[in-house]
mmCIF file of C-alpha atoms in Angstrom:
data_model
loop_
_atom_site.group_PDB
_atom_site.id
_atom_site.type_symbol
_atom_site.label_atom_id
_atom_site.label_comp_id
_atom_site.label_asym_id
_atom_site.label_seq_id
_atom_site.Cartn_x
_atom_site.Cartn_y
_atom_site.Cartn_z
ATOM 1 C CA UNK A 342 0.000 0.000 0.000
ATOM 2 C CA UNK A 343 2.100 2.666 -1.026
ATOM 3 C CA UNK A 344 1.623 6.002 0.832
ATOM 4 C CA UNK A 345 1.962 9.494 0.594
ATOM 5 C CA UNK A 346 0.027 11.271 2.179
ATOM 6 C CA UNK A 347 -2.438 8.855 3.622
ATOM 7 C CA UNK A 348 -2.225 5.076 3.290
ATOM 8 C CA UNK A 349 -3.215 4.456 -0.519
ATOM 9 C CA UNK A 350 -6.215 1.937 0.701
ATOM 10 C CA UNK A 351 -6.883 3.380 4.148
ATOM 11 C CA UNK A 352 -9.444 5.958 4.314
ATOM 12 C CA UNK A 353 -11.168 6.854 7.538
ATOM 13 C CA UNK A 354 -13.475 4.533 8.009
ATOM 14 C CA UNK A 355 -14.652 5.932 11.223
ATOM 15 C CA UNK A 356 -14.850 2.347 12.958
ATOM 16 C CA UNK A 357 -11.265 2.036 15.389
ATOM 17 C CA UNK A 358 -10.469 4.965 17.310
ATOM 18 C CA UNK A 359 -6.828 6.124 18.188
ATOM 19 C CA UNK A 360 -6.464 3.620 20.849
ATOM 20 C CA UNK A 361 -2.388 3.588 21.615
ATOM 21 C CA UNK A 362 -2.362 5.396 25.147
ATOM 22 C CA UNK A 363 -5.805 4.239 26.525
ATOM 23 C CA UNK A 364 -6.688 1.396 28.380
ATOM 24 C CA UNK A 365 -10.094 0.054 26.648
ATOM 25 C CA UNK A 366 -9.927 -3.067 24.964
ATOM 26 C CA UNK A 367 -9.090 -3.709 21.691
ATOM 27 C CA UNK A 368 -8.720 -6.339 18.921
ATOM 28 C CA UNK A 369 -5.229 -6.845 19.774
ATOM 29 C CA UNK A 370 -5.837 -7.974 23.450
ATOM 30 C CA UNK A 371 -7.786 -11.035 21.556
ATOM 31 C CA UNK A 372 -4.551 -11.389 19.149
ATOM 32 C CA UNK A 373 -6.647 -11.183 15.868
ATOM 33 C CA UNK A 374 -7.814 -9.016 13.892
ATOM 34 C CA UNK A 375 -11.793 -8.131 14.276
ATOM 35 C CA UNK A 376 -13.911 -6.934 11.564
ATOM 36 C CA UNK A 377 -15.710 -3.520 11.815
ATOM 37 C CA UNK A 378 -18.650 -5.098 13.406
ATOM 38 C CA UNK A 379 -16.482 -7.499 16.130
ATOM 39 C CA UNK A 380 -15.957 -10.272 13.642
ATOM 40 C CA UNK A 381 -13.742 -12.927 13.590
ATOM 41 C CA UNK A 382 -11.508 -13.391 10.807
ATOM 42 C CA UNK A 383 -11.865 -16.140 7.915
ATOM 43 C CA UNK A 384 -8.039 -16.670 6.340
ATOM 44 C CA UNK A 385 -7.962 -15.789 2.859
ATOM 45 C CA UNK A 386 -6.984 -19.374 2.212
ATOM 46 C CA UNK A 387 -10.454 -20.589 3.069
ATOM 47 C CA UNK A 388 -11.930 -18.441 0.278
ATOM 48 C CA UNK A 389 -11.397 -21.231 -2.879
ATOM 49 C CA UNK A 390 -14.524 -22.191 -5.596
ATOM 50 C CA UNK A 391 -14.764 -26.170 -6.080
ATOM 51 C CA UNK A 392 -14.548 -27.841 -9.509
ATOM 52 C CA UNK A 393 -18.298 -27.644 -9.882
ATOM 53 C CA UNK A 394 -18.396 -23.855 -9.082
ATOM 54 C CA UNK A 395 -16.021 -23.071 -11.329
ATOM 55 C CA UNK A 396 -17.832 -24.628 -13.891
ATOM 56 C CA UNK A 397 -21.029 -23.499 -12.787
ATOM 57 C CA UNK A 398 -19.236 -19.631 -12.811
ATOM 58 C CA UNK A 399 -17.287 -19.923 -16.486
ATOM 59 C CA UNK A 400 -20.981 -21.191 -17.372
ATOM 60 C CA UNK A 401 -22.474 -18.043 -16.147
ATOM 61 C CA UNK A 402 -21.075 -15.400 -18.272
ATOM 62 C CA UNK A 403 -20.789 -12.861 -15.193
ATOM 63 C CA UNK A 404 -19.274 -9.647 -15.482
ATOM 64 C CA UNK A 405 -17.560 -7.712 -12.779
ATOM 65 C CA UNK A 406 -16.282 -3.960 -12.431
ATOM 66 C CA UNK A 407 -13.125 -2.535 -9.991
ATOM 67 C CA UNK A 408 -13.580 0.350 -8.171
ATOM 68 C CA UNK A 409 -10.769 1.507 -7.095
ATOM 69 C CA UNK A 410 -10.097 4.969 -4.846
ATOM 70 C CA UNK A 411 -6.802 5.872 -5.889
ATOM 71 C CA UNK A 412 -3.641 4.686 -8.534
ATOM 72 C CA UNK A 413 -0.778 3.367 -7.026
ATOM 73 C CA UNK A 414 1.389 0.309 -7.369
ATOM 74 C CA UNK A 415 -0.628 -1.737 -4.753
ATOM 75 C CA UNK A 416 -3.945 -0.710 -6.682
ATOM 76 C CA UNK A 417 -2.382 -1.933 -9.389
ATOM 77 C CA UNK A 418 -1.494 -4.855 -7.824
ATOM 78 C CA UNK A 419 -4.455 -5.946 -6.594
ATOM 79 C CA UNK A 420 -6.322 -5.028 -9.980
ATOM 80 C CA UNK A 421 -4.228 -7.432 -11.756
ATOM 81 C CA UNK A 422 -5.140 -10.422 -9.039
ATOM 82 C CA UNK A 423 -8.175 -9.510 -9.686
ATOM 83 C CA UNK A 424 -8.725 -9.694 -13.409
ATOM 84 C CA UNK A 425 -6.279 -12.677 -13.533
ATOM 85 C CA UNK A 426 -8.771 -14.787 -11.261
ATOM 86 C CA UNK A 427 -11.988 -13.334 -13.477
ATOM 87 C CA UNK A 428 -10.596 -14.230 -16.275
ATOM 88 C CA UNK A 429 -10.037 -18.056 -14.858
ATOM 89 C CA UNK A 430 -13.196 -18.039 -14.599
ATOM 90 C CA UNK A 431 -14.612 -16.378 -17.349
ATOM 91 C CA UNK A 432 -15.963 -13.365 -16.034
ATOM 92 C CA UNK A 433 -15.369 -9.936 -17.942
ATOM 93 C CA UNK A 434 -14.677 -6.978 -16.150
ATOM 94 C CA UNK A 435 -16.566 -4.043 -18.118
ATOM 95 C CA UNK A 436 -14.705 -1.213 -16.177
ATOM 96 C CA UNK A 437 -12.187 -0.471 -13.969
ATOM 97 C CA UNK A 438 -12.026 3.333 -12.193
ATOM 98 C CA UNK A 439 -10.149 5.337 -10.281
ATOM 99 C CA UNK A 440 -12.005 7.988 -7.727
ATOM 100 C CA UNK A 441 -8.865 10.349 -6.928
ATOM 101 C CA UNK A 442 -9.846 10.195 -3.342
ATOM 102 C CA UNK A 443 -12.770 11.754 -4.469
ATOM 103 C CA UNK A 444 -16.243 10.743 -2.592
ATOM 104 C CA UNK A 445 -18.086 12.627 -5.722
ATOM 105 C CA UNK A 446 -16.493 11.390 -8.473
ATOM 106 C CA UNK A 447 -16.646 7.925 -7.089
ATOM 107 C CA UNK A 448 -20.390 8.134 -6.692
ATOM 108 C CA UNK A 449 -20.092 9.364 -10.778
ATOM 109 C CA UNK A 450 -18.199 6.054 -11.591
ATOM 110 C CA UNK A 451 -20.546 3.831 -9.477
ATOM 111 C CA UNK A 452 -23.356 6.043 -11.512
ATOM 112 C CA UNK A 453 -21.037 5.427 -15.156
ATOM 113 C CA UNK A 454 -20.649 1.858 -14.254
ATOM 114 C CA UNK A 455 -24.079 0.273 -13.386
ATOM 115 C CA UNK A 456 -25.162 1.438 -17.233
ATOM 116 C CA UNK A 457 -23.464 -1.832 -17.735
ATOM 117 C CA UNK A 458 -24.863 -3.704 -15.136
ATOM 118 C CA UNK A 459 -22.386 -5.256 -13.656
ATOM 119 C CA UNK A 460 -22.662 -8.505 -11.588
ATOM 120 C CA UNK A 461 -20.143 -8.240 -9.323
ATOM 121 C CA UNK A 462 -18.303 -4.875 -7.587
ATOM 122 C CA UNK A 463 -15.243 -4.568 -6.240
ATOM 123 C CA UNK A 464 -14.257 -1.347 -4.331
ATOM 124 C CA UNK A 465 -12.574 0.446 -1.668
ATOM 125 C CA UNK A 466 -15.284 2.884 -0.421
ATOM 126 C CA UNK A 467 -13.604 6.369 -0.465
ATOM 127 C CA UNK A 468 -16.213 7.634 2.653
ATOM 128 C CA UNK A 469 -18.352 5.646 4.736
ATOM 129 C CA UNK A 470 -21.880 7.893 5.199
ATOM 130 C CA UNK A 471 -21.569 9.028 1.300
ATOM 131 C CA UNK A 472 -20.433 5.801 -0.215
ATOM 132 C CA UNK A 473 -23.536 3.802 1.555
ATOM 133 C CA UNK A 474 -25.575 6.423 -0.581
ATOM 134 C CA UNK A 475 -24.074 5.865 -4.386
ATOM 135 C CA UNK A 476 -23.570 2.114 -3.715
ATOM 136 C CA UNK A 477 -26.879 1.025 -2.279
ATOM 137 C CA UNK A 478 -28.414 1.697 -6.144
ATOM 138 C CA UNK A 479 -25.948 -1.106 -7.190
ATOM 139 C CA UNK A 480 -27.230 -3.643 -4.715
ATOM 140 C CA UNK A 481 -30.552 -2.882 -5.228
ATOM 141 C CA UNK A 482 -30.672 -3.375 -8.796
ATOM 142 C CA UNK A 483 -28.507 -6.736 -8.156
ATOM 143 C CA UNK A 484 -24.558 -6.606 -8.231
ATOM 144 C CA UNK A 485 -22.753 -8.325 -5.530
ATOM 145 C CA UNK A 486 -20.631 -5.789 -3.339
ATOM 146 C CA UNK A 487 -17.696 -6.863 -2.203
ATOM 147 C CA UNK A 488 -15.391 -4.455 -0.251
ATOM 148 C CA UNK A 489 -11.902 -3.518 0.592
ATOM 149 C CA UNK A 490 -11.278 -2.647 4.024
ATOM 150 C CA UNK A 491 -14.077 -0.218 4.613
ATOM 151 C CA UNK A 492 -17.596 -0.659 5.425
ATOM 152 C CA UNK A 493 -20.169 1.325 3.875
ATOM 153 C CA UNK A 494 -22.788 3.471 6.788
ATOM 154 C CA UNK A 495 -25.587 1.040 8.054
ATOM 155 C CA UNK A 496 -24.162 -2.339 5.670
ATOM 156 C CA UNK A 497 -25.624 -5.563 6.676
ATOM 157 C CA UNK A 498 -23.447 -8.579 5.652
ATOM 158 C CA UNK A 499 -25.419 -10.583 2.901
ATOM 159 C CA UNK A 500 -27.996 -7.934 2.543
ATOM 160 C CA UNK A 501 -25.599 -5.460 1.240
ATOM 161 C CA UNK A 502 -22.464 -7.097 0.785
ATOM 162 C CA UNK A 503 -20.559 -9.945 0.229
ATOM 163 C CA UNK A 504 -17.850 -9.631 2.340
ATOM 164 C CA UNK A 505 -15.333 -7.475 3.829
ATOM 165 C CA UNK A 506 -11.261 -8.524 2.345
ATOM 166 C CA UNK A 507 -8.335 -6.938 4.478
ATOM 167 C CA UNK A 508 -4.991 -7.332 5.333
ATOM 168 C CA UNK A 509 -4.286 -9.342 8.650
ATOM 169 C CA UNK A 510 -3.182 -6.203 10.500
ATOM 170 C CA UNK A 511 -2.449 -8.135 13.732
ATOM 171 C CA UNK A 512 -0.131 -10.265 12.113
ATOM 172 C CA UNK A 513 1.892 -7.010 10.131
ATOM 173 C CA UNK A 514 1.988 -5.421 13.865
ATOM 174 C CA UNK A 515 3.548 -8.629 14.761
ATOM 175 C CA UNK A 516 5.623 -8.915 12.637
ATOM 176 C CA UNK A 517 6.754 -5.240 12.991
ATOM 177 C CA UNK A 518 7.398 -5.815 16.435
ATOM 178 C CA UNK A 519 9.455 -8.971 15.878
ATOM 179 C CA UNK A 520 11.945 -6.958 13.430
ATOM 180 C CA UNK A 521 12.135 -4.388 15.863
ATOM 181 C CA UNK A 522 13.410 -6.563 18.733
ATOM 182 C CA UNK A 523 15.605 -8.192 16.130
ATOM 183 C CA UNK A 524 16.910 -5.345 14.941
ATOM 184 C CA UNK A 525 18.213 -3.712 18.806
ATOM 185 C CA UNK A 526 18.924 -7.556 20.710
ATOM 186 C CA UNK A 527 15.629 -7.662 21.848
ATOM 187 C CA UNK A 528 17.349 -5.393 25.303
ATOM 188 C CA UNK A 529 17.211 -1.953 23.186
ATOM 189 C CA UNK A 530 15.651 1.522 23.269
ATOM 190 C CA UNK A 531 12.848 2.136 20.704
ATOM 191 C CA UNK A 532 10.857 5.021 19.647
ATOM 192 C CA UNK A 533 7.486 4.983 18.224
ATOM 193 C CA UNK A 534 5.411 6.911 15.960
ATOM 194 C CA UNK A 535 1.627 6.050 15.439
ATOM 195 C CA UNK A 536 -1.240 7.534 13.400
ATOM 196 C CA UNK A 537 -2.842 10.165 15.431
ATOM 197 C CA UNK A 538 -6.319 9.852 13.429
ATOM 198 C CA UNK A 539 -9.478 7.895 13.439
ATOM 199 C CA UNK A 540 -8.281 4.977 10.767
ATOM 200 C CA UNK A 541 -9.728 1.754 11.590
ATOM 201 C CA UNK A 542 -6.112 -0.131 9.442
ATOM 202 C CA UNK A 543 -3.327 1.961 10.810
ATOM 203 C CA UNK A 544 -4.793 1.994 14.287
ATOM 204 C CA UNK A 545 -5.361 -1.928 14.537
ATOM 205 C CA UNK A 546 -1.560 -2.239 12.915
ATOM 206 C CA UNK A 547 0.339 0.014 15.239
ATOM 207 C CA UNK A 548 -1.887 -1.119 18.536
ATOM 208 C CA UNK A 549 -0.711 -4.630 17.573
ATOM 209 C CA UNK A 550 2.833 -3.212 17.445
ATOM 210 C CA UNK A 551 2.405 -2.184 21.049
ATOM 211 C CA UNK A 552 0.698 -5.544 22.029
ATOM 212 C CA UNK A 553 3.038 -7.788 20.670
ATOM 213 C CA UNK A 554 6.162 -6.068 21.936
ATOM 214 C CA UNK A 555 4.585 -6.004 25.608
ATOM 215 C CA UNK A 556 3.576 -9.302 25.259
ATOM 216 C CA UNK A 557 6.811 -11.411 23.366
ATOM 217 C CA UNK A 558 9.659 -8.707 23.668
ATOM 218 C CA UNK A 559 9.746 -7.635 26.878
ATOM 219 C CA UNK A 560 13.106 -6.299 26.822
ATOM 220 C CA UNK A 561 12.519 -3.261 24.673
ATOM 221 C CA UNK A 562 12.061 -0.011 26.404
ATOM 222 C CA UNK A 563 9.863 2.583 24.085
ATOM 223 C CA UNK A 564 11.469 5.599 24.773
ATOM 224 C CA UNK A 565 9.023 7.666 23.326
ATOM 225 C CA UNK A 566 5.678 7.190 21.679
ATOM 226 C CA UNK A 567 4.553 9.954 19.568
ATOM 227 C CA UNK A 568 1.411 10.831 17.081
ATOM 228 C CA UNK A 569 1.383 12.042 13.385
ATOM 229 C CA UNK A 570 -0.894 12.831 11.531
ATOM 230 C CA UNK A 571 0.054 14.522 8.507
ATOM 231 C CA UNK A 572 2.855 12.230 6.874
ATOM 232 C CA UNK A 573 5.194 14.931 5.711
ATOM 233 C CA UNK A 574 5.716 15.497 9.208
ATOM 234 C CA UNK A 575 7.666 12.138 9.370
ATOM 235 C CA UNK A 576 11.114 14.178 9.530
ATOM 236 C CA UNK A 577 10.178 16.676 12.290
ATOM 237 C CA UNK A 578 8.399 13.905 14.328
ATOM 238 C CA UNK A 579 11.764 11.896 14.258
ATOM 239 C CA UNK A 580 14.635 14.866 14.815
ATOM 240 C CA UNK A 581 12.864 15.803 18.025
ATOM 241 C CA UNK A 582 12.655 12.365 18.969
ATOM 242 C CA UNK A 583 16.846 12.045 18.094
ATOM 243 C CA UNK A 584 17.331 14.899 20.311
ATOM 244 C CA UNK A 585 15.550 14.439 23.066
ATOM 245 C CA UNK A 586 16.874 10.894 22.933
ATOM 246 C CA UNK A 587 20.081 10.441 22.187
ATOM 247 C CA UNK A 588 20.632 6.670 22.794
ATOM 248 C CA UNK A 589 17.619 5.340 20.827
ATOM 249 C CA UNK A 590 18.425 2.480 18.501
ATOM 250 C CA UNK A 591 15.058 2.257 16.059
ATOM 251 C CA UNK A 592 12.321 4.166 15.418
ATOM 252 C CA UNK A 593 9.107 2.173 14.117
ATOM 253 C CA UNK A 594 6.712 4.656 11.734
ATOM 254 C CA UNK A 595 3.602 3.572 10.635
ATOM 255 C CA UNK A 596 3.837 3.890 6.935
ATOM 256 C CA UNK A 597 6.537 4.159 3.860
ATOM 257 C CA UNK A 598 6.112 8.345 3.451
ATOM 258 C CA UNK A 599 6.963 8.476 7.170
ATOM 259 C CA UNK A 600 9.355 6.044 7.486
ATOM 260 C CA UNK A 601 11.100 8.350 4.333
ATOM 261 C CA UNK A 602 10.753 11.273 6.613
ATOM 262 C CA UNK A 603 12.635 9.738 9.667
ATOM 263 C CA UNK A 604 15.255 8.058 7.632
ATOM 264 C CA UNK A 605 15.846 11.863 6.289
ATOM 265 C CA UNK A 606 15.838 12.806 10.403
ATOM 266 C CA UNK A 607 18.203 9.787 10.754
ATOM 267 C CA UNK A 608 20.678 11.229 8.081
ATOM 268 C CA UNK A 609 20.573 14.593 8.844
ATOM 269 C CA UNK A 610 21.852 13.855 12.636
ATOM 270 C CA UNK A 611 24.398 11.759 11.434
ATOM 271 C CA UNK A 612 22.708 9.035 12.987
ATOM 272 C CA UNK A 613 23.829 5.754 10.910
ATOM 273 C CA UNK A 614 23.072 3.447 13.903
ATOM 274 C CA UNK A 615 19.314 4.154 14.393
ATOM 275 C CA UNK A 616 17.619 1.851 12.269
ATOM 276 C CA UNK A 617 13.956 2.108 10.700
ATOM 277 C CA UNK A 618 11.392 -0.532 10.950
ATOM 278 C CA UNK A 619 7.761 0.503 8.808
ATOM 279 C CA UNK A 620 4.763 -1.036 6.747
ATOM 280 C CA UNK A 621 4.020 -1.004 3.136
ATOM 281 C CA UNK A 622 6.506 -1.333 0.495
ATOM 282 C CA UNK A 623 8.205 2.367 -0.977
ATOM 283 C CA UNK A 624 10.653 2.673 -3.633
ATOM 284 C CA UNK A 625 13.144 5.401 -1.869
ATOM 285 C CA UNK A 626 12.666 3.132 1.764
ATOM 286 C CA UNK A 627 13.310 -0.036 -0.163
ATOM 287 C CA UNK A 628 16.416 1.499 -1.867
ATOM 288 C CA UNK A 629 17.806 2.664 1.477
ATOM 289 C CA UNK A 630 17.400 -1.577 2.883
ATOM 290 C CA UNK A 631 19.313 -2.704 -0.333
ATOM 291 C CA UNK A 632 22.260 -0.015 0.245
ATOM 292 C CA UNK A 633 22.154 -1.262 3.700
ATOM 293 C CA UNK A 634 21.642 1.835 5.588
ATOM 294 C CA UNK A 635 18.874 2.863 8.199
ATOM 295 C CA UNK A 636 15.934 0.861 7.267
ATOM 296 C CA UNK A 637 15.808 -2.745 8.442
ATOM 297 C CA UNK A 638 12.453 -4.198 8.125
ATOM 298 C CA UNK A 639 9.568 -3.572 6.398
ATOM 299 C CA UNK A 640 5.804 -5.476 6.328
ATOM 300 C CA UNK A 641 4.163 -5.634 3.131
ATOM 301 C CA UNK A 642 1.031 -7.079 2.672
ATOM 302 C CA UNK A 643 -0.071 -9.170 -0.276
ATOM 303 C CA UNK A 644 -2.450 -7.125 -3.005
ATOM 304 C CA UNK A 645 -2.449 -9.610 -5.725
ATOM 305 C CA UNK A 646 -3.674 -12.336 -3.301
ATOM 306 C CA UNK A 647 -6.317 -9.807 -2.070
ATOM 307 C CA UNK A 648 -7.375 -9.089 -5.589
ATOM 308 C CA UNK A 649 -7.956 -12.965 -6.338
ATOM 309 C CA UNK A 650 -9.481 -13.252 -2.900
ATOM 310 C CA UNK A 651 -12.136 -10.367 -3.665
ATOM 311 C CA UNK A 652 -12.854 -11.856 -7.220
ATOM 312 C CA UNK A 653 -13.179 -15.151 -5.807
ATOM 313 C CA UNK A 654 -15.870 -13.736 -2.986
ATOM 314 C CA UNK A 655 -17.857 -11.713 -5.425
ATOM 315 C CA UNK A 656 -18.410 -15.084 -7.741
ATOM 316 C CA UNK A 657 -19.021 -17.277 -4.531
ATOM 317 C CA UNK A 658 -21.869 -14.617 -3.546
ATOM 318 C CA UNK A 659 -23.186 -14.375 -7.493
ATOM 319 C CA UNK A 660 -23.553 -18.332 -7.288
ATOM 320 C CA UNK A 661 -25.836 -17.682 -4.446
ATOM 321 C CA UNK A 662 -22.813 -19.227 -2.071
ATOM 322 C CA UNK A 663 -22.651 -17.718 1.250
ATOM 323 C CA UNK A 664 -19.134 -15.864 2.154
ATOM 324 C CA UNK A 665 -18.025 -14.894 5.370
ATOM 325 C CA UNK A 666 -18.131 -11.366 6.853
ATOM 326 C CA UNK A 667 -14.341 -10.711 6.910
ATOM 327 C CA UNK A 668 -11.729 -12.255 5.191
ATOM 328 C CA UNK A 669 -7.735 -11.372 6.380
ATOM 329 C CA UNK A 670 -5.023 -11.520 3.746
ATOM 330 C CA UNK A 671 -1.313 -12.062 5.437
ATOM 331 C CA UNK A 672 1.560 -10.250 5.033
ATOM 332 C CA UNK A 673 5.692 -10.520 4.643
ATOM 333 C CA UNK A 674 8.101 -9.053 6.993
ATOM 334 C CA UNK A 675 10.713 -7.945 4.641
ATOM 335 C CA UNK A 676 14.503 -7.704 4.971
ATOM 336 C CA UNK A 677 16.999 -6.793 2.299
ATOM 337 C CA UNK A 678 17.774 -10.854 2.505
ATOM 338 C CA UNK A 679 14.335 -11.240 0.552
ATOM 339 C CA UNK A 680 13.636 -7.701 -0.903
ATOM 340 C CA UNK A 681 13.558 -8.597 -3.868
ATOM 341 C CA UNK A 682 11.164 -11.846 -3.739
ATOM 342 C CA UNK A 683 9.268 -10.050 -1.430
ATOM 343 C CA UNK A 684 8.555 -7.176 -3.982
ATOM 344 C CA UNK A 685 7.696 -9.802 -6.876
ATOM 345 C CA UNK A 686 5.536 -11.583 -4.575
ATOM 346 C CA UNK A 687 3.612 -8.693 -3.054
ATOM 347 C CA UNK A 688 3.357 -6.520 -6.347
ATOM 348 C CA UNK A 689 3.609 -9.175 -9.112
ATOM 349 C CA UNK A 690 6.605 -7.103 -10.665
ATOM 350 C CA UNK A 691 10.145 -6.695 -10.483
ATOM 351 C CA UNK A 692 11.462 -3.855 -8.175
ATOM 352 C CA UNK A 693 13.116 -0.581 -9.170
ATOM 353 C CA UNK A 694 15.904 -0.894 -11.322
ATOM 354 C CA UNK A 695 18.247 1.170 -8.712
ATOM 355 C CA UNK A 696 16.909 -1.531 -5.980
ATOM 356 C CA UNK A 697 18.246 -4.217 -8.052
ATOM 357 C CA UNK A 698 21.597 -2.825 -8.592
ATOM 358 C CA UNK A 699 21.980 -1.957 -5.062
ATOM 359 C CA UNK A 700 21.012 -5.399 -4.113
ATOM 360 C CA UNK A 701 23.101 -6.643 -6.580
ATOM 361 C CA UNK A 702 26.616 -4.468 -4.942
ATOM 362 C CA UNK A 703 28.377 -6.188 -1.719
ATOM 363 C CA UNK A 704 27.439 -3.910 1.526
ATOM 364 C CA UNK A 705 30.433 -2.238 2.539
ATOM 365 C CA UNK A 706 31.694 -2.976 6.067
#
């Protein structure tokens, strides 16, 4: 999910609060991660069509449209897992769009695409009270909704939608955490950043962070834990937390365009040593792992495989199939040991050139 301003598929959902420095409970103190409504988590593994469904699907002569909310390399990604597994099973997808971000001009395309009459919708709802409003039309007149991360206002499962697909955001805070401790001994001095802002993803990801340190690496001592919320702050965030801590080893930021603003921080205070530990999979952040400087670990998730995952649900729900609430997708912690398979694997491509050539020099001792 490559960020710059926001995560590229996390828009407030209005359905986790910022929950780092209170004491309610969350989905982490159950070590999973729960749906919108409380639910329980099917693995993405579980989501598979028999021999006879497939048939009964290529038979069917469905057609499917992608909704998307923004263009990045993990759209695109997850687009391509998408079509791939549609076109297995011979389903044609009339349109695929792009809303900018923009609640209006997604409720256009929802408008642009049900002219054709799709059978099956795939989308990341840009806003949760307006999106319930442009996509309700769709289910009404009979397409199967099934959703990316968000859940439309006042959505019943298998009324409205099919199914909820997401990442497994316990298991990337977990895995976070682990490369953390890894990363100082599992004895050092951490600081953390967190999203400061009502996002139902980054808030279950860093919280799990948090739990699983507390929990499996009790050694570390978090220094400091400090809010952002605007992701160009990432540099400013991470000098003050440099100065007013001199011996801190890592820093963990919640996303890629943060995690390129502390690395800056790092650099800037000469600071070789601290090392950088983030989610989602950047360009600049995986060039810095392959020269071998500050950043050490990173946790992608897996688009593609949630792009075959949400075609697969939305032609389980046309065959009149029932599909689970919410569906997790896992993730990869990411070293510069397996960059590179990592970045095939998550993104279905090869990575930047300069990333190849970097992992392709000796690191310099």
């Amino acid at each position: 999910m490559l960020a710059r301003t926001l995560p590229q598929h996390f828009l407030a959902a209005g359905l986790a609060g910022a929950m780092l420095l209170a004491g309610s409970a969350t989905a982490q103190e159950v070590a999973t991660t729960l749906g919108p409504n409380g639910e329980y988590p099917t693995p993405y593994t579980q989501i598979t069509l028999s021999a006879e469904q497939q048939a009964q699907a290529k038979a069917k002569d469905y057609t499917a449209a992608i909704l998307m909310h923004t263009t990045s390399d993990w759209s695109s990604a997850l687009i391509k897992g998408a079509k791939e597994k549609f076109q297995e099973l011979n389903v044609k997808v009339v349109a695929v769009t792009d809303a900018e971000f923009n609640a209006n001009k997604q409720k256009t395309d929802v408008e642009t695409v049900m002219a054709m009459s799709p059978d099956i919708l795939i989308t990341l709802v840009v806003d949760p009270v307006s999106g319930a409003a442009a996509f309700r039309p769709a289910v009404q007149q009979g397409s199967k909704l099934v959703l990316i991360s968000n859940l439309p206002t006042g959505f019943q499962h298998g009324k409205d939608y099919a199914g909820i697909v997401t990442d497994d955001l316990f298991e990337m805070g977990g895995l976070a955490a682990d490369m953390l401790a890894k990363t100082v001994g599992e004895q050092g001095k951490i600081g953390f950043i967190y999203h400061e802002a009502n996002y139902y993803v980054t808030n279950q990801r860093d919280q799990a962070v948090l739990t699983n340190l507390a929990k499996h690496h009790p050694g570390i001592q978090i220094l400091a834990k400090q809010g952002i919320a605007n992701a160009n702050d990432g540099e400013i965030v991470a000098s003050a937390l440099i100065t007013q801590h001199p011996d801190i080893q890592a820093i963990y930021a919640p996303w890629d365009s943060i995690a390129e603003g502390v690395v800056a921080a790092t650099r800037a205070a000469g600071r070789k040593d601290i090392k950088v530990i983030t989610m989602d999979l950047g360009a600049a952040n995986a060039l810095d792992m392959a020269k071998g400087r500050n950043v050490a670990g990173i946790v992608t998730d897996l688009p593609y495989d949630l792009g075959q995952t949400l075609a697969t649900m939305g032609v389980l729900a046309k065959l009149g199939e029932s599909t689970p609430p919410f569906v997790t997708v896992s993730a990869d912690a990411v070293t510069r040991a397996n960059l590179a398979d990592a970045w095939q694997q998550a993104l279905r491509r090869e990575p930047p050139a300069a990333v190849v050539k970097a992992l392709d020099q000796p690191l310099s001792q």
